[in-house]
Coordinates of C-alpha atoms in Angstrom, one line a residue:
Chain W
M51 CA -74.3 -11.4 -219.7
R52 CA -76.7 -8.9 -220.1
A53 CA -75.7 -8.2 -223.8
I54 CA -75.8 -12.0 -224.5
F55 CA -79.3 -12.3 -222.9
K56 CA -80.7 -9.4 -224.8
R57 CA -79.4 -10.4 -227.9
E58 CA -81.0 -14.1 -227.3
M59 CA -84.0 -12.8 -226.3
R60 CA -84.4 -10.8 -229.6
S61 CA -83.1 -13.6 -231.5
Y62 CA -86.2 -16.0 -230.0
F63 CA -88.6 -13.3 -230.9
T64 CA -87.6 -12.3 -234.3
S65 CA -87.3 -15.6 -235.5
P66 CA -90.7 -17.9 -235.2
I67 CA -89.0 -20.4 -232.7
G68 CA -89.8 -18.3 -229.6
Y69 CA -93.5 -17.6 -230.8
V70 CA -93.8 -21.4 -231.7
V71 CA -92.8 -22.6 -228.3
V72 CA -94.9 -20.2 -226.5
I73 CA -97.9 -20.6 -228.5
A74 CA -97.7 -24.6 -228.8
F75 CA -97.3 -24.9 -225.0
W76 CA -100.2 -22.4 -224.4
L77 CA -102.5 -24.5 -226.7
F78 CA -101.6 -27.7 -225.2
V79 CA -102.1 -26.6 -221.7
S80 CA -105.3 -24.6 -222.3
M81 CA -106.7 -27.7 -224.1
L82 CA -105.7 -30.0 -220.7
F83 CA -107.6 -26.9 -218.7
Y84 CA -110.6 -27.1 -221.1
M85 CA -111.0 -30.9 -220.6
M86 CA -110.3 -31.0 -217.0
F87 CA -112.4 -27.9 -216.5
S88 CA -115.4 -29.2 -218.3
S89 CA -115.6 -32.5 -216.5
G90 CA -115.6 -30.7 -213.4
A91 CA -112.5 -32.5 -211.7
A92 CA -109.8 -29.5 -212.4
Q93 CA -106.8 -29.3 -209.9
I94 CA -103.8 -27.0 -211.1
G95 CA -101.7 -29.9 -210.2
D96 CA -103.1 -32.4 -212.8
I97 CA -102.4 -29.7 -215.5
F98 CA -98.9 -29.1 -214.5
G99 CA -98.6 -33.0 -214.2
S100 CA -99.7 -33.5 -217.5
A101 CA -97.5 -30.9 -218.8
F102 CA -94.2 -32.7 -218.3
S103 CA -93.6 -34.4 -221.3
V104 CA -94.5 -31.4 -223.4
V105 CA -92.2 -29.4 -221.5
L106 CA -89.5 -32.1 -222.3
I107 CA -90.2 -31.7 -225.9
L108 CA -90.6 -28.0 -226.4
I109 CA -87.4 -27.3 -224.3
P110 CA -85.0 -28.6 -227.1
L111 CA -86.5 -26.2 -229.8
L112 CA -85.5 -23.6 -227.5
T113 CA -81.8 -25.0 -226.9
M114 CA -81.0 -26.6 -230.0
R115 CA -79.7 -23.4 -231.8
S116 CA -78.0 -21.8 -228.8
F117 CA -74.4 -22.7 -229.3
S118 CA -74.5 -24.8 -232.6
E119 CA -75.7 -22.1 -234.7
E120 CA -73.0 -19.6 -233.5
R121 CA -70.4 -22.2 -234.2
R122 CA -71.6 -23.0 -237.6
Q123 CA -71.8 -19.1 -238.6
K124 CA -68.6 -18.4 -236.7
T125 CA -70.0 -15.7 -234.6
D126 CA -68.7 -17.3 -231.7
Q127 CA -65.5 -15.7 -232.4
L128 CA -67.1 -12.4 -231.5
Y129 CA -67.6 -13.4 -227.8
M130 CA -64.5 -15.9 -227.6
T131 CA -62.4 -12.9 -228.5
A132 CA -64.0 -10.2 -226.4
P133 CA -63.3 -9.3 -222.8
V134 CA -66.1 -11.4 -221.4
R135 CA -66.1 -15.0 -219.5
L136 CA -67.4 -17.9 -220.8
T137 CA -69.7 -18.4 -217.9
A138 CA -71.2 -15.0 -218.7
V139 CA -72.1 -16.1 -221.9
V140 CA -73.5 -19.6 -221.0
L141 CA -75.4 -18.1 -218.2
G142 CA -76.9 -15.5 -220.8
K143 CA -78.1 -18.0 -223.1
F144 CA -79.6 -20.1 -220.1
F145 CA -81.4 -17.3 -218.8
A146 CA -82.9 -16.2 -221.9
A147 CA -84.1 -19.6 -222.7
L148 CA -85.6 -19.9 -219.2
T149 CA -87.3 -16.6 -219.6
V150 CA -88.9 -17.8 -222.5
F151 CA -89.9 -21.0 -220.8
A152 CA -91.6 -18.5 -218.0
I153 CA -93.5 -16.8 -220.5
C154 CA -94.8 -20.1 -221.3
L155 CA -96.2 -20.8 -217.9
S156 CA -97.4 -17.3 -217.4
I157 CA -100.7 -18.6 -219.1
T158 CA -101.6 -20.6 -215.7
V159 CA -102.0 -17.3 -214.1
V160 CA -105.3 -17.1 -216.2
F161 CA -106.2 -20.7 -215.3
M162 CA -105.7 -19.4 -211.3
L163 CA -108.0 -16.5 -212.3
I164 CA -110.4 -18.6 -213.9
F165 CA -110.5 -20.9 -210.7
C166 CA -111.0 -17.8 -208.5
L167 CA -114.6 -17.2 -210.3
Y168 CA -115.7 -20.7 -208.8
I169 CA -113.5 -21.5 -205.8
T170 CA -110.6 -20.2 -203.6
P171 CA -108.0 -21.9 -205.1
D172 CA -104.6 -22.6 -202.8
W173 CA -101.9 -20.0 -204.1
L174 CA -99.2 -21.7 -202.4
V175 CA -99.9 -25.1 -204.2
Y176 CA -100.0 -23.1 -207.2
L177 CA -96.8 -21.4 -206.5
G178 CA -95.2 -24.7 -205.4
N179 CA -96.1 -26.2 -208.8
V180 CA -94.6 -23.2 -210.8
V181 CA -91.5 -23.5 -208.8
G182 CA -91.3 -27.1 -209.8
M183 CA -92.1 -26.6 -213.6
L184 CA -89.3 -23.9 -213.4
L185 CA -87.0 -26.1 -211.7
L186 CA -87.5 -29.1 -214.1
G187 CA -87.2 -26.4 -217.0
S188 CA -83.9 -25.1 -216.1
C189 CA -82.5 -28.4 -215.6
F190 CA -83.5 -29.5 -219.0
I191 CA -82.5 -26.2 -220.6
A192 CA -79.0 -26.6 -219.1
V193 CA -79.1 -30.2 -220.3
G194 CA -80.1 -29.0 -223.9
I195 CA -77.4 -26.1 -224.0
F196 CA -74.7 -28.5 -222.9
I197 CA -75.5 -30.9 -225.9
S198 CA -75.7 -27.6 -228.5
V199 CA -72.2 -27.0 -227.3
L200 CA -71.4 -30.5 -228.6
T201 CA -72.3 -30.2 -231.9
E202 CA -72.5 -27.7 -234.8
S203 CA -76.0 -28.9 -236.2
Q204 CA -78.7 -27.5 -234.8
I205 CA -80.6 -30.9 -236.2
V206 CA -78.1 -33.0 -234.3
S207 CA -78.2 -30.7 -231.3
A208 CA -82.2 -31.1 -230.9
I209 CA -82.3 -34.8 -231.7
G210 CA -79.9 -35.2 -229.0
S211 CA -81.8 -33.3 -226.6
F212 CA -84.9 -35.3 -227.6
S213 CA -83.3 -38.6 -227.2
V214 CA -82.9 -37.4 -223.5
A215 CA -86.2 -36.6 -223.1
L216 CA -87.3 -39.7 -224.3
V217 CA -85.2 -41.7 -221.9
L218 CA -86.3 -39.7 -219.2
M219 CA -89.7 -40.0 -219.8
L220 CA -89.5 -43.8 -220.5
L221 CA -87.0 -44.4 -217.3
D222 CA -90.4 -44.9 -215.2
Y223 CA -92.1 -47.4 -217.3
V224 CA -88.9 -49.5 -218.1
T225 CA -87.9 -49.8 -214.7
S226 CA -91.3 -51.0 -213.4
L227 CA -90.5 -53.9 -216.2
V228 CA -86.9 -54.9 -214.7
G229 CA -87.3 -56.9 -211.5
I230 CA -83.8 -55.9 -210.2
E231 CA -84.6 -53.9 -206.9
L232 CA -81.6 -51.9 -207.2
L233 CA -82.2 -51.0 -210.5
Q234 CA -85.4 -49.5 -209.7
K235 CA -84.1 -47.6 -206.6
A236 CA -81.5 -46.2 -209.1
A237 CA -84.1 -45.1 -211.7
A238 CA -86.1 -43.7 -209.2
W239 CA -83.4 -41.4 -208.0
V240 CA -82.8 -40.1 -211.1
S241 CA -86.3 -40.2 -212.2
F242 CA -87.3 -36.4 -213.5
S243 CA -91.2 -37.3 -213.5
E244 CA -91.0 -38.7 -209.9
R245 CA -89.2 -35.7 -208.3
Y246 CA -91.5 -33.3 -210.5
N247 CA -94.6 -35.2 -209.6
S248 CA -94.0 -34.3 -205.9
F249 CA -94.2 -30.7 -206.8
T250 CA -97.2 -31.2 -208.7
T251 CA -99.0 -33.1 -205.7
G252 CA -98.3 -30.1 -203.4
T253 CA -95.5 -31.5 -201.6
F254 CA -92.2 -29.4 -201.4
D255 CA -89.3 -31.4 -200.7
W256 CA -86.1 -29.4 -200.7
A257 CA -84.1 -32.6 -201.6
N258 CA -86.0 -32.0 -205.2
V259 CA -85.1 -28.6 -205.3
I260 CA -81.5 -29.2 -204.7
F261 CA -81.2 -32.2 -207.1
F262 CA -82.8 -29.8 -210.1
L263 CA -80.7 -27.1 -209.1
S264 CA -77.2 -29.1 -208.6
L265 CA -77.9 -30.9 -211.9
T266 CA -78.6 -27.4 -213.8
A267 CA -75.5 -26.1 -212.2
V268 CA -73.4 -29.3 -213.3
F269 CA -74.5 -29.1 -216.8
L270 CA -74.1 -25.4 -217.3
F271 CA -70.5 -25.9 -215.7
L272 CA -69.9 -28.6 -218.2
S273 CA -70.9 -26.4 -221.0
V274 CA -68.4 -23.9 -220.2
R275 CA -65.5 -26.3 -219.9
R276 CA -66.6 -27.7 -223.2
L277 CA -66.4 -24.4 -224.6
D278 CA -63.2 -23.5 -223.2
R279 CA -61.8 -27.0 -224.4
R280 CA -62.6 -25.9 -227.9
R281 CA -59.7 -23.7 -228.0
W282 CA -57.4 -26.4 -227.7
A283 CA -58.8 -28.7 -230.1
Chain C
M542 CA -47.0 -4.2 -228.3
I543 CA -47.4 -7.8 -229.3
E544 CA -44.9 -10.5 -228.6
V545 CA -44.9 -14.1 -229.8
K546 CA -42.7 -16.5 -228.7
N547 CA -42.1 -20.0 -230.3
L548 CA -45.7 -20.5 -231.1
V549 CA -46.9 -24.0 -232.0
K550 CA -50.2 -25.1 -232.9
D551 CA -50.7 -28.9 -233.3
Y552 CA -54.1 -30.0 -234.9
G553 CA -54.0 -33.6 -233.8
G554 CA -50.8 -34.4 -235.6
H555 CA -50.8 -31.5 -238.1
L556 CA -48.6 -28.9 -237.2
A557 CA -50.4 -25.7 -238.3
V558 CA -47.9 -23.4 -237.1
K559 CA -44.5 -24.5 -236.3
N560 CA -42.1 -22.5 -233.7
A561 CA -43.1 -18.8 -235.0
S562 CA -41.7 -16.0 -233.2
F563 CA -42.0 -12.2 -233.7
T564 CA -42.4 -8.8 -232.1
I565 CA -44.7 -6.2 -233.3
R566 CA -43.9 -2.7 -231.8
D567 CA -46.4 0.1 -231.3
G568 CA -47.9 1.6 -234.2
E569 CA -46.8 -0.6 -236.8
I570 CA -48.9 -1.7 -239.6
V571 CA -47.6 -5.4 -240.2
G572 CA -48.6 -7.6 -243.2
F573 CA -48.9 -11.4 -242.7
L574 CA -48.4 -12.9 -246.3
G575 CA -48.7 -16.4 -247.1
P576 CA -50.4 -18.8 -249.6
N577 CA -53.8 -20.5 -248.5
G578 CA -53.2 -22.9 -245.4
A579 CA -49.8 -21.3 -244.8
G580 CA -51.1 -20.8 -241.1
K581 CA -52.0 -17.1 -241.4
S582 CA -55.6 -17.6 -239.7
T583 CA -54.5 -20.1 -237.1
T584 CA -51.7 -17.5 -236.0
M585 CA -54.4 -14.7 -236.0
N586 CA -57.0 -16.8 -233.9
I587 CA -54.1 -17.5 -231.3
L588 CA -53.3 -14.0 -231.1
T589 CA -56.8 -13.0 -230.3
G590 CA -57.5 -15.9 -227.9
Y591 CA -59.9 -17.8 -230.1
L592 CA -57.6 -20.7 -230.0
S593 CA -54.8 -21.7 -227.6
A594 CA -51.3 -22.3 -228.6
T595 CA -50.1 -25.9 -228.2
S596 CA -47.0 -24.5 -226.9
G597 CA -45.2 -21.0 -226.7
S598 CA -46.8 -17.7 -225.5
V599 CA -48.7 -14.5 -226.7
S600 CA -48.3 -11.6 -224.9
V601 CA -50.3 -8.0 -225.6
D602 CA -49.0 -5.1 -224.2
G603 CA -47.3 -7.2 -221.8
Y604 CA -50.5 -9.4 -220.9
D605 CA -50.0 -12.9 -221.6
I606 CA -53.4 -14.1 -223.4
V607 CA -53.8 -17.3 -221.5
E608 CA -53.0 -15.8 -217.8
Y609 CA -54.7 -12.2 -218.3
P610 CA -57.4 -12.9 -221.4
H611 CA -59.5 -10.0 -220.3
E612 CA -56.6 -7.5 -220.2
A613 CA -55.2 -8.6 -223.2
K614 CA -58.6 -9.1 -225.7
K615 CA -59.7 -5.5 -224.3
R616 CA -56.4 -4.1 -226.2
I617 CA -57.6 -6.2 -229.5
G618 CA -60.1 -5.4 -232.1
Y619 CA -60.2 -8.6 -234.4
L620 CA -62.1 -8.9 -237.6
P621 CA -61.9 -12.8 -238.5
E622 CA -61.8 -14.1 -242.1
L623 CA -65.5 -14.5 -242.0
P624 CA -67.1 -11.5 -240.0
P625 CA -68.9 -12.5 -237.0
L626 CA -72.2 -10.9 -237.9
Y627 CA -75.6 -11.7 -236.3
T628 CA -77.4 -11.5 -239.9
D629 CA -80.8 -10.8 -238.3
M630 CA -79.9 -7.8 -236.6
T631 CA -79.4 -4.2 -238.1
V632 CA -76.0 -2.6 -238.1
G633 CA -77.1 -0.4 -235.2
E634 CA -78.7 -3.0 -232.9
Y635 CA -75.4 -4.9 -233.5
L636 CA -72.8 -2.4 -233.0
N637 CA -74.7 -1.6 -230.1
F638 CA -74.7 -5.7 -228.9
C639 CA -71.0 -5.2 -229.7
Y640 CA -70.7 -2.2 -227.5
D641 CA -72.3 -4.1 -224.5
L642 CA -70.5 -7.2 -224.9
K643 CA -67.2 -5.5 -224.7
K644 CA -67.9 -3.6 -221.9
V645 CA -67.0 -0.2 -223.5
T646 CA -66.9 2.7 -221.0
L647 CA -66.6 5.5 -223.5
P648 CA -69.9 7.6 -224.3
R649 CA -72.3 5.1 -226.3
K650 CA -73.9 7.4 -228.8
P651 CA -70.7 9.8 -230.2
H652 CA -68.2 6.7 -230.2
L653 CA -70.7 4.4 -232.4
E654 CA -71.3 7.5 -234.9
E655 CA -67.5 8.1 -235.2
I656 CA -67.0 4.7 -235.9
C657 CA -69.9 4.7 -238.5
R658 CA -68.6 7.8 -240.1
L659 CA -64.9 6.5 -240.3
V660 CA -65.9 3.0 -241.9
R661 CA -68.8 4.8 -243.8
I662 CA -71.6 2.9 -242.8
D663 CA -73.6 5.5 -241.3
N664 CA -76.0 5.3 -244.5
V665 CA -77.2 1.7 -243.5
Y666 CA -77.3 2.3 -239.7
K667 CA -80.9 0.6 -239.8
R668 CA -80.7 -1.8 -242.4
Q669 CA -80.6 -5.3 -241.4
I670 CA -77.2 -7.1 -241.9
K671 CA -78.3 -9.8 -244.0
N672 CA -79.6 -7.7 -246.9
L673 CA -76.2 -5.9 -247.2
S674 CA -73.5 -6.5 -249.9
K675 CA -70.7 -8.0 -249.2
G676 CA -68.4 -4.8 -249.0
Y677 CA -70.6 -3.5 -246.4
R678 CA -70.7 -6.6 -244.4
Q679 CA -66.9 -6.4 -244.2
R680 CA -67.3 -3.0 -243.1
V681 CA -69.6 -3.7 -240.6
G682 CA -67.0 -6.2 -239.4
I683 CA -64.6 -3.8 -239.3
A684 CA -66.6 -1.1 -237.2
Q685 CA -67.0 -4.1 -234.7
A686 CA -63.3 -4.5 -234.5
L687 CA -62.9 -0.6 -233.6
I688 CA -65.7 -0.4 -231.0
G689 CA -63.8 0.3 -227.6
N690 CA -61.0 2.1 -229.4
P691 CA -58.2 -1.1 -229.1
D692 CA -54.7 -0.3 -229.6
V693 CA -54.4 -3.3 -231.8
L694 CA -56.4 -4.3 -235.0
I695 CA -56.0 -7.6 -236.5
L696 CA -58.0 -8.1 -239.8
D697 CA -57.7 -11.3 -241.3
E698 CA -58.1 -11.1 -245.0
P699 CA -60.0 -8.0 -245.1
T700 CA -60.3 -7.7 -248.9
V701 CA -61.2 -11.2 -249.9
G702 CA -64.3 -11.3 -252.0
L703 CA -64.4 -7.8 -252.7
D704 CA -64.7 -5.8 -256.1
P705 CA -61.9 -3.9 -257.0
V706 CA -63.4 -0.3 -256.0
Q707 CA -64.1 -1.8 -252.6
I708 CA -60.7 -3.4 -252.4
I709 CA -59.0 0.1 -252.6
E710 CA -61.6 1.5 -250.3
I711 CA -60.9 -1.1 -247.6
R712 CA -57.2 -0.4 -248.5
N713 CA -57.3 3.3 -247.8
L714 CA -59.5 2.7 -244.5
I715 CA -56.8 0.4 -243.2
A716 CA -53.9 2.9 -244.1
Q717 CA -55.8 5.7 -242.3
L718 CA -56.7 3.5 -239.1
G719 CA -53.1 2.7 -239.4
K720 CA -52.4 6.0 -238.3
N721 CA -53.4 5.7 -234.7
H722 CA -53.4 2.1 -234.4
T723 CA -51.1 -0.9 -234.4
V724 CA -52.3 -2.9 -237.1
I725 CA -51.8 -6.5 -238.1
L726 CA -53.1 -7.6 -241.7
S727 CA -53.1 -11.0 -243.6
S728 CA -53.3 -11.7 -247.1
H729 CA -52.4 -14.0 -249.6
I730 CA -51.8 -11.2 -252.1
L731 CA -48.8 -9.5 -252.3
S732 CA -49.7 -6.3 -254.0
E733 CA -52.1 -5.8 -251.2
I734 CA -49.7 -6.3 -248.4
Q735 CA -47.5 -3.9 -250.2
A736 CA -49.9 -1.3 -250.5
V737 CA -50.7 -0.7 -247.0
C738 CA -47.7 -2.4 -245.1
E739 CA -44.3 -1.2 -243.8
R740 CA -43.3 -4.5 -242.7
I741 CA -43.9 -7.8 -244.1
I742 CA -43.7 -11.2 -242.3
I743 CA -43.8 -14.1 -245.0
I744 CA -45.3 -17.5 -243.6
N745 CA -45.7 -21.0 -245.4
K746 CA -46.5 -24.1 -243.8
G747 CA -46.5 -22.8 -240.7
V748 CA -42.9 -21.4 -240.7
I749 CA -41.9 -17.5 -240.7
V750 CA -39.6 -17.8 -243.6
A751 CA -39.2 -14.1 -243.8
D752 CA -39.6 -10.9 -241.8
G753 CA -38.5 -7.3 -242.5
M754 CA -39.4 -4.0 -244.2
A755 CA -40.7 -4.5 -247.9
S756 CA -37.7 -2.7 -249.5
E757 CA -35.3 -4.5 -247.6
L758 CA -36.8 -7.9 -248.5
S759 CA -36.8 -7.1 -252.2
H760 CA -32.9 -6.2 -252.0
S761 CA -31.5 -8.7 -249.7
L762 CA -33.2 -11.7 -250.6
S763 CA -32.6 -11.7 -254.4
Q764 CA -29.1 -12.6 -254.1
D765 CA -28.7 -12.2 -258.0
H766 CA -27.8 -8.6 -258.9
S767 CA -26.5 -9.4 -262.1
L768 CA -27.6 -7.9 -265.7
T769 CA -28.4 -9.1 -268.8
A770 CA -27.5 -7.3 -271.9
R771 CA -28.1 -7.6 -275.5
I772 CA -25.4 -5.9 -277.6
E773 CA -24.7 -6.3 -281.4
G774 CA -21.0 -6.4 -282.1
P775 CA -18.0 -8.4 -282.3
K776 CA -18.2 -11.2 -279.3
A777 CA -14.6 -11.3 -278.3
E778 CA -14.1 -7.3 -278.1
V779 CA -17.2 -6.6 -276.6
M780 CA -16.5 -8.7 -273.7
K781 CA -13.0 -7.2 -273.3
L782 CA -14.5 -3.9 -273.4
I783 CA -17.3 -4.9 -270.7
A784 CA -14.7 -6.3 -268.8
S785 CA -12.5 -3.4 -268.7
I786 CA -15.5 -1.0 -267.2
R787 CA -14.9 -0.1 -263.3
G788 CA -17.0 -2.2 -261.0
V789 CA -17.6 -5.2 -263.3
D790 CA -16.9 -8.6 -261.6
T791 CA -17.4 -11.0 -264.2
V792 CA -18.9 -10.9 -267.9
T793 CA -20.1 -14.2 -269.7
A794 CA -21.8 -14.9 -273.0
T795 CA -25.0 -16.7 -272.6
G796 CA -25.0 -17.9 -276.1
A797 CA -28.7 -16.5 -276.9
K798 CA -29.0 -14.5 -279.9
D799 CA -31.4 -11.6 -280.6
G800 CA -31.0 -11.0 -284.4
K801 CA -27.5 -9.8 -284.5
A802 CA -27.4 -9.0 -280.9
L803 CA -25.8 -11.5 -278.7
E804 CA -26.7 -11.8 -275.0
Y805 CA -24.4 -11.4 -272.0
R806 CA -24.6 -11.9 -268.3
I807 CA -22.8 -9.1 -266.3
L808 CA -22.1 -9.4 -262.7
P809 CA -21.3 -6.1 -261.3
L810 CA -19.5 -5.7 -258.0
D811 CA -21.4 -5.1 -255.2
G812 CA -23.4 -2.0 -254.6
V813 CA -21.9 -0.6 -258.1
D814 CA -24.2 0.6 -260.9
I815 CA -22.4 0.0 -264.1
R816 CA -25.4 0.9 -266.3
K817 CA -24.4 4.2 -267.2
A818 CA -20.9 3.2 -268.3
L819 CA -21.8 0.5 -270.1
F820 CA -24.0 2.4 -272.3
D821 CA -21.5 5.2 -272.9
R822 CA -18.8 2.9 -273.7
L823 CA -20.7 0.9 -276.3
A824 CA -22.1 4.0 -277.8
D825 CA -18.1 5.4 -278.2
R826 CA -17.7 2.1 -280.3
H827 CA -21.1 2.4 -282.1
W828 CA -22.0 -1.2 -280.8
P829 CA -25.8 -0.7 -280.0
L830 CA -27.3 -1.8 -276.8
I831 CA -30.5 -3.8 -277.8
A832 CA -31.5 -4.5 -274.4
L833 CA -30.6 -4.3 -270.8
S834 CA -32.2 -5.6 -267.8
S835 CA -31.7 -6.5 -264.2
N836 CA -31.9 -9.7 -262.9
E837 CA -33.1 -8.3 -259.5
L838 CA -36.3 -10.2 -258.4
T839 CA -39.4 -8.5 -257.8
L840 CA -41.2 -8.8 -254.6
E841 CA -43.6 -11.2 -256.3
E842 CA -41.0 -13.3 -257.4
I843 CA -39.3 -13.3 -253.7
F844 CA -42.5 -14.2 -252.4
V845 CA -42.9 -17.3 -254.6
R846 CA -39.4 -18.3 -254.0
L847 CA -39.6 -17.8 -250.2
A848 CA -42.8 -19.6 -250.0
S849 CA -41.5 -22.4 -251.8
D850 CA -41.8 -25.8 -250.1
E851 CA -37.8 -26.0 -250.6
N852 CA -37.1 -22.9 -248.6
T853 CA -39.5 -23.6 -245.7
E854 CA -37.6 -26.8 -245.2
F855 CA -34.5 -24.8 -245.3
V856 CA -35.5 -22.1 -242.9
L857 CA -36.9 -24.9 -240.6
K858 CA -34.0 -26.7 -240.6
M859 CA -31.8 -23.4 -239.8
Q860 CA -34.1 -23.0 -236.8
E861 CA -33.7 -26.5 -235.6
K862 CA -30.1 -26.2 -235.9
K863 CA -30.0 -22.8 -234.2
E864 CA -31.7 -24.2 -231.4
A865 CA -29.8 -27.4 -231.0
E866 CA -26.6 -24.9 -230.7
Q867 CA -28.6 -22.8 -228.1
N868 CA -29.5 -25.9 -226.3
E869 CA -26.0 -27.2 -226.3
A870 CA -24.7 -23.9 -225.1
D871 CA -27.3 -23.9 -222.3
A872 CA -25.9 -27.2 -221.4
D873 CA -22.4 -26.0 -221.5
Q874 CA -23.2 -22.8 -219.3
T875 CA -25.0 -25.1 -216.8
E876 CA -22.3 -27.6 -216.7
T877 CA -19.7 -24.9 -216.1
E878 CA -21.7 -23.6 -213.4
E879 CA -22.1 -26.9 -212.0
N880 CA -18.4 -27.4 -212.1
N881 CA -18.1 -24.1 -210.1

């Protein structure tokens, strides 16, 4: 797993993709921070809340290559024929993407320090926000990795993940238009944004933590199964 | 070392490998020969655990590749048809990555240095793989297969796309590696297999049509041991003379003419060399022998013949027949057992 992790990290930062994602994220949240800060109503939770859709758009860029490119270049033969478990391969790639994502989030520490100059910020609320963001990120990275296992083309992989992101973002709007109560309840239960936003408002609900963690596990597990299944195709 | 039993690979209705069985002993250098699309790569991919067989089993050093993939894969170094290189890495980074991936326990630096010296890539150690020539890439691929010093090396068409000098270099390298490894090598070029391998397995359309030592193959498979001779002289008397030579089974005139000479086909008895006697006897009578040639097939011709579709179908039918007989025998046996 460590070998794969190291190689993935290297690959993120020898190609432009790692820098693009990190810098795009930093630019966006910094802009949010500046706007909110200058209007005098800055809350760290608000920044995290607004970053939701950006995260959903940037993560497919991190995961689109992971397995698709290996398949296309036939480098998958290396780890498929080496004495390693596929779980280790998937986890290595997962943690590498998560690390890049964590690097994206690191800029929020700077925001907190700037807050410190004026007020005493609530670090616990901040921590809750970061945990929420990491959970959302890991869940969506797992989804992205699963989609990249399915296809040989990075583009298809990216578009697939974008589509899922779009559905997740639109879910709340669509359900509010449909009047059926059961459907609304179901949508609210799946809704990433609803669950994520409860972190940003400072409530730490274990149900949400478990929701994201288990979804992550499910998609990573599916990726491993799907990779293994390829041998039989 | 490697035991393959009744291997079948079904790609959704297309049978790429049909009931292949063979055993490879420790230290052998085996050539896997077949035209393009014969099922060589598929077989190798199954041997290395990249693909799973539809049915049948593969075991490496007693470890089944499906049940104990870790143990089996540890013993195999694999160079696929397209070397699995991460082109954005340098040779050094790549080999270190493979070292980590395969969880090798040998001392890192000396081990990698030894491999680089062996395949002669130490001078490009710090260069990015994408900037290397095809020959060097192939060698980096072989280096990758050597990491961890596996007992078995499986090389899928290692010389495809190389220039003649590089081909000879890689060939020498394989011969050298064969001294302390079991090597399986695939190719669609006979001369290449002939140059390195002691044993040849010929495969066509997923069926193993021949398996044996190179020298055995050329003798036993060329059913025609007859000679063709062109001799100047009166036809009837010449034929009588040839027929009187010891060891000659039959002689016939083919009817072909070469100037004044006539062509004869002479079939000697099994294992008798009549060429010298033929020459002497003709010289006595002053009947010049213009040409004498053996009709024994060259390895190249045998390959073409064996890999022909008719022969493949023939082998397949024989296999099925044998199997049916086997099943019948089994059934009989169980019947008698039941009766007892």
